[in-house]
Amino acid sequence: MGREHHVEWTVDEDVAWQSNTRPATLSTPALGEDGGRIVFRGRLSLSGNGGAVLEVAGTQILFDLADPPPPDAVDGTWVDVSVERNSVSLWPYQV
């Protein structure tokens, strides 16, 4: 208790614009639950090769893009990504 833990997030769900990914109403990072879903709020960066990175408070989470993909104008903006709880895993690692 009281120690810092380092983890890697794995999310086995793709970003689908206006389906599980929407513009955020607030420009602050967040992680929360909504029923059986986990909601990440962060800045979305589109990689241009069918992938994206969501930066949540200094942590980067990699995503694949599904149809429909986010429009190019979304690159660098704040979004909420809502995924099924069972699609999220944490893996501890040591620095």
Coordinates of C-alpha atoms in Angstrom, one line a residue:
M1 CA 0.0 0.0 0.0
G2 CA 1.1 3.5 -0.7
R3 CA 3.5 2.4 -3.4
E4 CA 3.5 3.5 -7.0
H5 CA 2.6 0.7 -9.5
H6 CA 3.4 0.7 -13.2
V7 CA 1.0 -1.1 -15.5
E8 CA 0.4 -1.5 -19.2
W9 CA -3.2 -1.2 -20.4
T10 CA -4.4 -3.6 -23.1
V11 CA -7.8 -2.9 -24.6
D12 CA -9.2 -5.5 -27.0
E13 CA -11.7 -3.3 -28.6
D14 CA -11.2 -1.0 -31.6
V15 CA -12.0 2.7 -31.8
A16 CA -15.3 3.2 -33.8
W17 CA -16.2 6.9 -34.2
Q18 CA -19.6 7.9 -32.8
S19 CA -20.1 4.3 -31.7
N20 CA -17.7 3.8 -28.7
T21 CA -15.7 7.0 -29.3
R22 CA -17.1 10.5 -29.1
P23 CA -15.8 14.1 -28.5
A24 CA -15.3 14.7 -24.8
T25 CA -17.3 17.3 -23.0
L26 CA -14.3 18.1 -20.7
S27 CA -10.6 18.6 -21.5
T28 CA -9.2 16.7 -18.6
P29 CA -8.0 13.1 -18.4
A30 CA -10.3 10.6 -16.7
L31 CA -10.9 6.9 -16.2
G32 CA -14.2 5.6 -14.9
E33 CA -17.0 3.1 -15.1
D34 CA -20.4 3.4 -16.7
G35 CA -22.4 0.3 -16.1
G36 CA -20.4 -2.6 -17.5
R37 CA -18.2 -0.3 -19.5
I38 CA -14.8 1.4 -18.8
V39 CA -14.6 5.0 -20.1
F40 CA -11.2 6.5 -20.9
R41 CA -10.9 10.3 -21.5
G42 CA -7.8 11.6 -23.2
R43 CA -6.2 13.1 -26.3
L44 CA -6.5 10.9 -29.4
S45 CA -3.7 10.9 -31.9
L46 CA -4.3 9.2 -35.2
S47 CA -1.2 7.3 -36.5
G48 CA -2.2 7.2 -40.1
N49 CA -1.7 3.5 -40.5
G50 CA -5.0 2.3 -39.2
G51 CA -4.2 2.9 -35.5
A52 CA -4.5 5.5 -32.8
V53 CA -3.0 6.3 -29.5
L54 CA -5.1 7.6 -26.6
E55 CA -3.0 9.6 -24.1
V56 CA -4.6 9.5 -20.6
A57 CA -2.7 11.5 -18.0
G58 CA 0.8 10.5 -19.4
T59 CA -0.2 7.0 -20.2
Q60 CA -0.5 5.8 -23.8
I61 CA -3.1 3.2 -24.8
L62 CA -2.8 1.8 -28.4
F63 CA -6.0 1.2 -30.4
D64 CA -6.8 -0.1 -33.8
L65 CA -9.4 1.8 -35.8
A66 CA -12.8 0.3 -36.8
D67 CA -15.4 1.5 -39.2
P68 CA -16.2 4.3 -39.1
P69 CA -12.8 5.7 -38.2
P70 CA -12.5 9.1 -36.6
P71 CA -12.2 12.0 -39.0
D72 CA -8.8 13.6 -39.5
A73 CA -10.0 16.7 -37.6
V74 CA -10.2 14.6 -34.4
D75 CA -6.4 14.1 -34.3
G76 CA -5.1 15.7 -31.1
T77 CA -8.5 16.4 -29.6
W78 CA -10.1 15.2 -26.3
V79 CA -12.3 12.1 -26.7
D80 CA -14.2 9.6 -24.5
V81 CA -13.6 5.9 -25.4
S82 CA -16.1 3.5 -23.8
V83 CA -15.3 -0.2 -24.0
E84 CA -16.7 -3.4 -22.5
R85 CA -15.2 -4.1 -19.1
N86 CA -14.0 -7.5 -20.1
S87 CA -12.0 -6.1 -23.0
V88 CA -9.6 -4.2 -20.6
S89 CA -6.5 -5.8 -19.0
L90 CA -3.8 -4.5 -16.8
W91 CA -0.3 -5.9 -16.9
P92 CA 2.2 -5.0 -14.2
Y93 CA 5.8 -4.2 -15.2
Q94 CA 8.8 -2.9 -13.4
V95 CA 10.8 0.1 -14.5

